[in-house]
Amino acid sequence: MNKLILSFVFFTLISCKKVPEPNNTNHYSLKAQATLVSPKPDIKTTEPTGSSSTNSQYVSLPFDYEKYKKTCIQEGSPDCSKMYPVLDQAESARIIKIMGITEGSPESIFQIQPVSGSNIDIYVLNFEGDSNSQEIVTVHNNKVISRQSIGYAMPEEDTYEAFIINPDMTIDIYEISFANGSKKRKKEKYKVLAIGTISKI
């Protein structure tokens, strides 16, 4: 009889101990899962939404300045901003500061896709005024590596200079007639190297 009572008491104690444990384990397990799951959205919201390289859009190559003028200036095409995106005001101000320009700021700045495997930033600056001119500039670590004039127009003259930046990062500069827009001759050729140097070829 005593053995039977002892067995019953022992069984009851074990049952009482075992029943809450799974509930407690489940309770803490669910709480732990909730704790583990909840930070994930917070991490996503605190991640940077983008940098200048991801936000900025590049002008597709070849970049033919004459086609740009026709599309954006002469025709005023709605596709202009898609085909020839310009840097926003903040990014333009950053480039102008890097270049140390204090007077005669560029009207617009275009960014060119860098050479494959290169971390050099490439920009085309478009200056407008009594005369129009364009420069190509390479930048690395907020320092100008190289810059080169690639376009120039003075209305009083018979010809002006315009450029084409090719996919192989060569730049053809042409002399063009003001009268009929015909390309008279290729004046010069440059190449943007992976290290950022702009070399005459």
PDB file of C-alpha atoms in Angstrom:
ATOM      1  CA  MET A   1       0.000   0.000   0.000  1.00  0.00           C
ATOM      2  CA  ASN A   2       2.822   2.334   0.958  1.00  0.00           C
ATOM      3  CA  LYS A   3       4.544   1.507  -2.307  1.00  0.00           C
ATOM      4  CA  LEU A   4       1.374   2.334  -4.197  1.00  0.00           C
ATOM      5  CA  ILE A   5       0.988   5.704  -2.425  1.00  0.00           C
ATOM      6  CA  LEU A   6       4.640   6.543  -2.972  1.00  0.00           C
ATOM      7  CA  SER A   7       4.375   5.670  -6.624  1.00  0.00           C
ATOM      8  CA  PHE A   8       1.279   7.850  -6.997  1.00  0.00           C
ATOM      9  CA  VAL A   9       2.916  10.826  -5.216  1.00  0.00           C
ATOM     10  CA  PHE A  10       6.103  10.429  -7.274  1.00  0.00           C
ATOM     11  CA  PHE A  11       4.127  10.265 -10.514  1.00  0.00           C
ATOM     12  CA  THR A  12       2.070  13.337  -9.528  1.00  0.00           C
ATOM     13  CA  LEU A  13       5.188  15.355  -8.714  1.00  0.00           C
ATOM     14  CA  ILE A  14       6.838  14.427 -11.989  1.00  0.00           C
ATOM     15  CA  SER A  15       3.657  15.260 -13.908  1.00  0.00           C
ATOM     16  CA  CYS A  16       3.376  18.634 -12.184  1.00  0.00           C
ATOM     17  CA  LYS A  17       6.953  19.507 -13.012  1.00  0.00           C
ATOM     18  CA  LYS A  18       6.804  18.349 -16.584  1.00  0.00           C
ATOM     19  CA  VAL A  19       3.601  20.133 -17.559  1.00  0.00           C
ATOM     20  CA  PRO A  20       4.716  23.734 -17.023  1.00  0.00           C
ATOM     21  CA  GLU A  21       8.160  23.193 -18.546  1.00  0.00           C
ATOM     22  CA  PRO A  22       6.968  22.822 -22.141  1.00  0.00           C
ATOM     23  CA  ASN A  23       4.670  25.831 -21.659  1.00  0.00           C
ATOM     24  CA  ASN A  24       7.509  27.901 -20.241  1.00  0.00           C
ATOM     25  CA  THR A  25       9.828  26.731 -22.966  1.00  0.00           C
ATOM     26  CA  ASN A  26       7.258  27.574 -25.619  1.00  0.00           C
ATOM     27  CA  HIS A  27       6.579  30.936 -24.013  1.00  0.00           C
ATOM     28  CA  TYR A  28      10.236  31.886 -23.883  1.00  0.00           C
ATOM     29  CA  SER A  29      10.859  30.349 -27.277  1.00  0.00           C
ATOM     30  CA  LEU A  30       8.136  32.496 -28.851  1.00  0.00           C
ATOM     31  CA  LYS A  31       9.402  35.543 -26.999  1.00  0.00           C
ATOM     32  CA  ALA A  32      12.930  34.833 -28.188  1.00  0.00           C
ATOM     33  CA  GLN A  33      11.710  34.372 -31.752  1.00  0.00           C
ATOM     34  CA  ALA A  34       9.846  37.678 -31.565  1.00  0.00           C
ATOM     35  CA  THR A  35      12.983  39.336 -30.249  1.00  0.00           C
ATOM     36  CA  LEU A  36      15.042  37.824 -33.051  1.00  0.00           C
ATOM     37  CA  VAL A  37      12.537  38.738 -35.729  1.00  0.00           C
ATOM     38  CA  SER A  38      11.792  42.313 -34.652  1.00  0.00           C
ATOM     39  CA  PRO A  39      15.239  43.852 -35.239  1.00  0.00           C
ATOM     40  CA  LYS A  40      15.321  42.818 -38.901  1.00  0.00           C
ATOM     41  CA  PRO A  41      13.034  45.601 -40.145  1.00  0.00           C
ATOM     42  CA  ASP A  42      14.950  48.084 -37.958  1.00  0.00           C
ATOM     43  CA  ILE A  43      18.219  47.051 -39.608  1.00  0.00           C
ATOM     44  CA  LYS A  44      16.740  47.618 -43.036  1.00  0.00           C
ATOM     45  CA  THR A  45      15.432  51.049 -42.156  1.00  0.00           C
ATOM     46  CA  THR A  46      18.760  52.172 -40.714  1.00  0.00           C
ATOM     47  CA  GLU A  47      20.782  51.026 -43.720  1.00  0.00           C
ATOM     48  CA  PRO A  48      21.864  53.804 -46.095  1.00  0.00           C
ATOM     49  CA  THR A  49      19.349  54.320 -48.848  1.00  0.00           C
ATOM     50  CA  GLY A  50      22.070  54.917 -51.409  1.00  0.00           C
ATOM     51  CA  SER A  51      25.355  56.650 -52.168  1.00  0.00           C
ATOM     52  CA  SER A  52      26.347  59.062 -54.871  1.00  0.00           C
ATOM     53  CA  SER A  53      27.385  56.204 -57.112  1.00  0.00           C
ATOM     54  CA  THR A  54      24.057  54.402 -56.815  1.00  0.00           C
ATOM     55  CA  ASN A  55      21.895  57.528 -57.003  1.00  0.00           C
ATOM     56  CA  SER A  56      23.690  59.132 -59.854  1.00  0.00           C
ATOM     57  CA  GLN A  57      22.834  58.197 -63.453  1.00  0.00           C
ATOM     58  CA  TYR A  58      25.439  57.944 -66.126  1.00  0.00           C
ATOM     59  CA  VAL A  59      25.254  59.298 -69.657  1.00  0.00           C
ATOM     60  CA  SER A  60      25.346  56.323 -72.013  1.00  0.00           C
ATOM     61  CA  LEU A  61      28.273  56.073 -74.385  1.00  0.00           C
ATOM     62  CA  PRO A  62      28.839  57.110 -77.068  1.00  0.00           C
ATOM     63  CA  PHE A  63      28.148  60.631 -75.836  1.00  0.00           C
ATOM     64  CA  ASP A  64      27.850  62.727 -78.990  1.00  0.00           C
ATOM     65  CA  TYR A  65      27.574  66.374 -77.971  1.00  0.00           C
ATOM     66  CA  GLU A  66      25.923  67.316 -81.262  1.00  0.00           C
ATOM     67  CA  LYS A  67      23.177  64.721 -80.678  1.00  0.00           C
ATOM     68  CA  TYR A  68      22.760  66.025 -77.151  1.00  0.00           C
ATOM     69  CA  LYS A  69      22.227  69.580 -78.466  1.00  0.00           C
ATOM     70  CA  LYS A  70      19.719  68.365 -81.035  1.00  0.00           C
ATOM     71  CA  THR A  71      17.757  66.246 -78.539  1.00  0.00           C
ATOM     72  CA  CYS A  72      17.776  68.594 -75.566  1.00  0.00           C
ATOM     73  CA  ILE A  73      18.211  72.120 -76.950  1.00  0.00           C
ATOM     74  CA  GLN A  74      16.886  72.194 -80.501  1.00  0.00           C
ATOM     75  CA  GLU A  75      14.039  69.672 -80.135  1.00  0.00           C
ATOM     76  CA  GLY A  76      13.448  69.937 -76.384  1.00  0.00           C
ATOM     77  CA  SER A  77      12.684  66.206 -76.283  1.00  0.00           C
ATOM     78  CA  PRO A  78      11.018  64.807 -73.129  1.00  0.00           C
ATOM     79  CA  ASP A  79      13.576  61.984 -73.338  1.00  0.00           C
ATOM     80  CA  CYS A  80      16.410  64.450 -72.725  1.00  0.00           C
ATOM     81  CA  SER A  81      16.678  63.857 -68.967  1.00  0.00           C
ATOM     82  CA  LYS A  82      16.686  60.083 -69.481  1.00  0.00           C
ATOM     83  CA  MET A  83      19.289  60.094 -72.231  1.00  0.00           C
ATOM     84  CA  TYR A  84      21.455  62.869 -70.800  1.00  0.00           C
ATOM     85  CA  PRO A  85      20.938  63.011 -67.026  1.00  0.00           C
ATOM     86  CA  VAL A  86      22.761  65.801 -65.199  1.00  0.00           C
ATOM     87  CA  LEU A  87      24.041  65.866 -61.635  1.00  0.00           C
ATOM     88  CA  ASP A  88      21.731  67.324 -59.026  1.00  0.00           C
ATOM     89  CA  GLN A  89      22.559  70.636 -57.371  1.00  0.00           C
ATOM     90  CA  ALA A  90      24.321  69.163 -54.322  1.00  0.00           C
ATOM     91  CA  GLU A  91      26.545  66.848 -56.354  1.00  0.00           C
ATOM     92  CA  SER A  92      27.322  69.618 -58.855  1.00  0.00           C
ATOM     93  CA  ALA A  93      28.344  71.903 -55.992  1.00  0.00           C
ATOM     94  CA  ARG A  94      30.651  69.178 -54.672  1.00  0.00           C
ATOM     95  CA  ILE A  95      32.418  68.815 -58.046  1.00  0.00           C
ATOM     96  CA  ILE A  96      32.696  72.595 -58.462  1.00  0.00           C
ATOM     97  CA  LYS A  97      34.294  72.818 -54.997  1.00  0.00           C
ATOM     98  CA  ILE A  98      36.749  69.994 -55.789  1.00  0.00           C
ATOM     99  CA  MET A  99      37.768  71.826 -58.960  1.00  0.00           C
ATOM    100  CA  GLY A 100      38.156  75.122 -57.147  1.00  0.00           C
ATOM    101  CA  ILE A 101      35.828  76.985 -59.515  1.00  0.00           C
ATOM    102  CA  THR A 102      34.874  80.316 -57.939  1.00  0.00           C
ATOM    103  CA  GLU A 103      33.518  82.162 -60.995  1.00  0.00           C
ATOM    104  CA  GLY A 104      31.728  81.051 -64.138  1.00  0.00           C
ATOM    105  CA  SER A 105      30.285  77.801 -62.779  1.00  0.00           C
ATOM    106  CA  PRO A 106      29.184  75.175 -65.315  1.00  0.00           C
ATOM    107  CA  GLU A 107      25.585  75.261 -66.477  1.00  0.00           C
ATOM    108  CA  SER A 108      25.377  71.478 -66.179  1.00  0.00           C
ATOM    109  CA  ILE A 109      27.575  68.511 -65.257  1.00  0.00           C
ATOM    110  CA  PHE A 110      27.234  65.034 -66.752  1.00  0.00           C
ATOM    111  CA  GLN A 111      28.720  61.879 -65.240  1.00  0.00           C
ATOM    112  CA  ILE A 112      30.241  59.240 -67.510  1.00  0.00           C
ATOM    113  CA  GLN A 113      30.346  55.516 -66.712  1.00  0.00           C
ATOM    114  CA  PRO A 114      33.902  54.797 -65.496  1.00  0.00           C
ATOM    115  CA  VAL A 115      36.274  52.411 -67.204  1.00  0.00           C
ATOM    116  CA  SER A 116      35.579  48.788 -66.208  1.00  0.00           C
ATOM    117  CA  GLY A 117      37.396  47.948 -62.989  1.00  0.00           C
ATOM    118  CA  SER A 118      38.285  51.586 -62.327  1.00  0.00           C
ATOM    119  CA  ASN A 119      37.206  53.643 -59.316  1.00  0.00           C
ATOM    120  CA  ILE A 120      37.817  56.940 -61.117  1.00  0.00           C
ATOM    121  CA  ASP A 121      34.865  59.329 -61.484  1.00  0.00           C
ATOM    122  CA  ILE A 122      34.514  60.981 -64.886  1.00  0.00           C
ATOM    123  CA  TYR A 123      32.568  64.203 -65.487  1.00  0.00           C
ATOM    124  CA  VAL A 124      31.824  66.461 -68.429  1.00  0.00           C
ATOM    125  CA  LEU A 125      31.328  70.106 -67.456  1.00  0.00           C
ATOM    126  CA  ASN A 126      29.232  72.260 -69.767  1.00  0.00           C
ATOM    127  CA  PHE A 127      29.897  76.014 -69.561  1.00  0.00           C
ATOM    128  CA  GLU A 128      27.549  78.491 -71.256  1.00  0.00           C
ATOM    129  CA  GLY A 129      27.863  82.229 -71.748  1.00  0.00           C
ATOM    130  CA  ASP A 130      29.263  84.550 -74.408  1.00  0.00           C
ATOM    131  CA  SER A 131      31.201  81.478 -75.507  1.00  0.00           C
ATOM    132  CA  ASN A 132      30.351  77.850 -74.785  1.00  0.00           C
ATOM    133  CA  SER A 133      32.881  75.242 -73.737  1.00  0.00           C
ATOM    134  CA  GLN A 134      33.085  71.722 -72.373  1.00  0.00           C
ATOM    135  CA  GLU A 135      35.715  70.023 -70.239  1.00  0.00           C
ATOM    136  CA  ILE A 136      36.218  66.405 -69.254  1.00  0.00           C
ATOM    137  CA  VAL A 137      37.497  65.912 -65.713  1.00  0.00           C
ATOM    138  CA  THR A 138      38.610  62.818 -63.803  1.00  0.00           C
ATOM    139  CA  VAL A 139      38.344  62.719 -60.004  1.00  0.00           C
ATOM    140  CA  HIS A 140      39.532  60.286 -57.328  1.00  0.00           C
ATOM    141  CA  ASN A 141      39.276  60.689 -53.546  1.00  0.00           C
ATOM    142  CA  ASN A 142      37.928  64.232 -53.980  1.00  0.00           C
ATOM    143  CA  LYS A 143      40.965  65.295 -55.994  1.00  0.00           C
ATOM    144  CA  VAL A 144      41.200  66.224 -59.661  1.00  0.00           C
ATOM    145  CA  ILE A 145      43.471  63.824 -61.519  1.00  0.00           C
ATOM    146  CA  SER A 146      43.193  65.251 -65.010  1.00  0.00           C
ATOM    147  CA  ARG A 147      41.126  67.722 -67.020  1.00  0.00           C
ATOM    148  CA  GLN A 148      40.944  68.535 -70.692  1.00  0.00           C
ATOM    149  CA  SER A 149      39.018  70.981 -72.877  1.00  0.00           C
ATOM    150  CA  ILE A 150      36.999  68.997 -75.433  1.00  0.00           C
ATOM    151  CA  GLY A 151      34.567  71.566 -76.857  1.00  0.00           C
ATOM    152  CA  TYR A 152      34.495  75.268 -77.636  1.00  0.00           C
ATOM    153  CA  ALA A 153      32.160  77.574 -79.533  1.00  0.00           C
ATOM    154  CA  MET A 154      32.421  81.306 -80.196  1.00  0.00           C
ATOM    155  CA  PRO A 155      29.554  82.634 -82.373  1.00  0.00           C
ATOM    156  CA  GLU A 156      31.772  85.127 -84.214  1.00  0.00           C
ATOM    157  CA  GLU A 157      33.887  82.330 -85.695  1.00  0.00           C
ATOM    158  CA  ASP A 158      33.117  80.139 -88.735  1.00  0.00           C
ATOM    159  CA  THR A 159      33.618  76.839 -86.918  1.00  0.00           C
ATOM    160  CA  TYR A 160      33.341  75.380 -83.440  1.00  0.00           C
ATOM    161  CA  GLU A 161      34.641  72.281 -81.674  1.00  0.00           C
ATOM    162  CA  ALA A 162      32.424  69.413 -80.549  1.00  0.00           C
ATOM    163  CA  PHE A 163      33.190  65.950 -79.197  1.00  0.00           C
ATOM    164  CA  ILE A 164      32.163  62.315 -79.101  1.00  0.00           C
ATOM    165  CA  ILE A 165      33.129  60.161 -76.111  1.00  0.00           C
ATOM    166  CA  ASN A 166      33.262  56.582 -77.380  1.00  0.00           C
ATOM    167  CA  PRO A 167      32.582  53.371 -75.391  1.00  0.00           C
ATOM    168  CA  ASP A 168      36.335  52.591 -75.395  1.00  0.00           C
ATOM    169  CA  MET A 169      36.868  55.909 -73.556  1.00  0.00           C
ATOM    170  CA  THR A 170      38.491  57.596 -76.538  1.00  0.00           C
ATOM    171  CA  ILE A 171      37.347  61.139 -77.280  1.00  0.00           C
ATOM    172  CA  ASP A 172      37.104  62.449 -80.835  1.00  0.00           C
ATOM    173  CA  ILE A 173      37.088  66.232 -81.216  1.00  0.00           C
ATOM    174  CA  TYR A 174      35.704  67.634 -84.468  1.00  0.00           C
ATOM    175  CA  GLU A 175      35.732  71.014 -86.102  1.00  0.00           C
ATOM    176  CA  ILE A 176      32.176  71.789 -87.228  1.00  0.00           C
ATOM    177  CA  SER A 177      30.848  74.469 -89.523  1.00  0.00           C
ATOM    178  CA  PHE A 178      28.453  77.006 -88.013  1.00  0.00           C
ATOM    179  CA  ALA A 179      26.873  77.505 -91.454  1.00  0.00           C
ATOM    180  CA  ASN A 180      25.653  73.967 -92.168  1.00  0.00           C
ATOM    181  CA  GLY A 181      26.748  71.828 -89.214  1.00  0.00           C
ATOM    182  CA  SER A 182      29.035  69.646 -91.314  1.00  0.00           C
ATOM    183  CA  LYS A 183      32.056  68.082 -89.661  1.00  0.00           C
ATOM    184  CA  LYS A 184      35.058  69.626 -91.356  1.00  0.00           C
ATOM    185  CA  ARG A 185      37.770  67.468 -89.866  1.00  0.00           C
ATOM    186  CA  LYS A 186      38.803  65.568 -86.774  1.00  0.00           C
ATOM    187  CA  LYS A 187      41.055  67.906 -84.793  1.00  0.00           C
ATOM    188  CA  GLU A 188      42.294  65.836 -81.877  1.00  0.00           C
ATOM    189  CA  LYS A 189      41.816  62.499 -80.118  1.00  0.00           C
ATOM    190  CA  TYR A 190      42.197  61.699 -76.423  1.00  0.00           C
ATOM    191  CA  LYS A 191      41.789  58.635 -74.231  1.00  0.00           C
ATOM    192  CA  VAL A 192      40.738  58.382 -70.598  1.00  0.00           C
ATOM    193  CA  LEU A 193      42.951  55.749 -68.976  1.00  0.00           C
ATOM    194  CA  ALA A 194      41.839  53.508 -66.099  1.00  0.00           C
ATOM    195  CA  ILE A 195      44.104  55.465 -63.714  1.00  0.00           C
ATOM    196  CA  GLY A 196      42.290  58.693 -64.610  1.00  0.00           C
ATOM    197  CA  THR A 197      44.883  60.298 -66.851  1.00  0.00           C
ATOM    198  CA  ILE A 198      43.561  61.907 -70.058  1.00  0.00           C
ATOM    199  CA  SER A 199      46.158  61.317 -72.759  1.00  0.00           C
ATOM    200  CA  LYS A 200      46.376  62.710 -76.282  1.00  0.00           C
ATOM    201  CA  ILE A 201      46.638  59.922 -78.871  1.00  0.00           C
TER     202      ILE A 201
END
